[in-house]
């Protein structure tokens, strides 16, 4: 009986920890995101302490772009003006960011999306963990 209760509570905790993404949550993707770590398929983690570039997402009606930008000490951003077109799709209850450039197309599943947390997973099971970027300035 004790094992059954423990199993039930473990499953309940596991299910309650999974965040379900909604259409309303997609707007949280807008803005600047800094990579925090990547979890490889085998579970190994690669931490990013300092990032020279951050990702900027801009969406309206589930379409928009992602662009790499470089924060400057005066609070501005530099960019190479290359943008990846993106769209958001819902496939069987899971949300995906679909990317398109002149070089190819790919997609990443949105695993978690909160005000300050973003987790994306690609087809190779690499899990990208982002945190909301907090700008700085020496002004």
XYZ file of C-alpha atoms in Angstrom:
139
model
C 0.000 0.000 0.000
C 2.843 2.383 0.911
C 4.516 1.785 -2.492
C 1.237 2.506 -4.297
C 0.813 5.815 -2.473
C 4.424 6.772 -3.173
C 3.998 5.925 -6.861
C 0.743 7.906 -7.068
C 2.276 10.964 -5.404
C 5.342 10.778 -7.664
C 3.171 10.642 -10.784
C 1.009 13.501 -9.507
C 4.104 15.628 -8.891
C 5.502 14.803 -12.338
C 2.245 15.713 -14.091
C 1.748 18.905 -12.092
C 5.281 20.117 -12.914
C 4.704 19.954 -16.675
C 3.673 23.347 -17.935
C 1.079 23.319 -20.646
C 1.575 26.106 -23.165
C -1.459 28.090 -24.297
C -2.096 30.472 -27.192
C -1.942 33.335 -24.683
C 1.522 32.249 -23.520
C 3.000 32.645 -27.022
C 3.202 36.445 -26.596
C 5.753 35.850 -23.800
C 8.219 34.774 -26.487
C 8.561 38.411 -27.630
C 11.720 40.132 -26.466
C 15.339 39.375 -25.651
C 16.463 35.925 -24.482
C 19.899 34.834 -23.276
C 21.028 31.211 -23.505
C 21.714 29.801 -20.059
C 22.535 26.166 -20.819
C 22.116 23.392 -23.359
C 21.242 19.878 -22.269
C 22.549 17.277 -24.692
C 20.713 14.098 -25.651
C 22.804 12.065 -23.192
C 21.932 14.459 -20.330
C 25.280 16.260 -20.319
C 24.955 20.003 -19.682
C 26.835 22.851 -21.293
C 26.548 26.060 -19.252
C 26.891 29.513 -20.780
C 28.288 32.030 -18.302
C 28.836 34.915 -20.748
C 27.058 35.461 -24.050
C 28.276 37.841 -26.726
C 24.970 37.508 -28.591
C 21.384 37.119 -27.453
C 18.234 36.171 -29.333
C 15.546 38.729 -30.068
C 12.083 37.366 -30.921
C 9.334 39.490 -32.411
C 5.914 37.937 -33.054
C 2.510 39.197 -34.059
C -0.325 36.766 -34.757
C 2.119 33.845 -34.403
C 4.411 35.126 -37.190
C 7.564 37.188 -36.991
C 11.324 36.795 -36.761
C 14.268 35.847 -34.572
C 17.486 37.844 -34.767
C 20.877 37.555 -33.074
C 21.898 40.828 -31.429
C 24.980 41.942 -29.524
C 24.378 44.080 -26.415
C 26.618 47.120 -26.100
C 27.849 48.807 -22.905
C 25.718 51.889 -23.617
C 22.503 49.802 -23.596
C 22.112 49.592 -27.392
C 22.352 46.500 -29.608
C 24.376 45.759 -32.722
C 23.182 43.308 -35.342
C 24.125 42.000 -38.760
C 20.504 42.538 -39.906
C 20.034 38.823 -40.689
C 16.643 37.612 -39.529
C 15.129 34.162 -39.406
C 11.441 34.173 -40.277
C 9.442 32.303 -37.647
C 5.915 31.088 -37.166
C 4.289 29.246 -34.290
C 2.325 26.058 -34.862
C 0.331 23.771 -32.596
C 0.740 20.101 -33.433
C -1.256 17.662 -31.298
C -1.185 20.019 -28.310
C 2.524 20.838 -28.567
C 3.737 24.241 -29.740
C 6.632 24.639 -32.163
C 8.743 27.545 -33.416
C 9.137 27.022 -37.168
C 12.198 28.734 -38.658
C 12.780 29.642 -42.280
C 15.818 31.167 -43.967
C 17.212 31.058 -47.481
C 19.467 28.238 -46.192
C 16.807 25.930 -44.785
C 13.814 25.231 -42.575
C 13.645 23.626 -39.142
C 11.554 23.662 -35.999
C 11.970 23.521 -32.235
C 9.376 22.428 -29.701
C 8.482 24.903 -26.961
C 8.917 22.841 -23.792
C 8.468 25.704 -21.327
C 7.507 29.344 -21.735
C 7.134 31.675 -18.776
C 7.822 35.373 -18.234
C 11.513 34.715 -17.570
C 12.071 31.111 -18.731
C 12.151 29.636 -22.228
C 13.060 26.036 -23.084
C 13.234 24.870 -26.706
C 14.040 21.363 -27.965
C 15.216 20.537 -31.474
C 14.886 17.348 -33.552
C 18.227 16.079 -32.201
C 16.896 16.290 -28.606
C 19.141 19.233 -27.719
C 17.344 21.289 -25.087
C 18.091 25.022 -25.092
C 17.395 26.768 -21.787
C 17.060 30.547 -21.944
C 16.488 33.254 -19.392
C 14.959 36.645 -20.062
C 17.780 39.045 -20.884
C 18.196 41.936 -18.465
C 19.816 44.881 -20.272
C 22.680 46.784 -18.701
C 24.152 50.183 -19.346
C 27.185 52.112 -18.151
C 25.438 55.453 -18.736
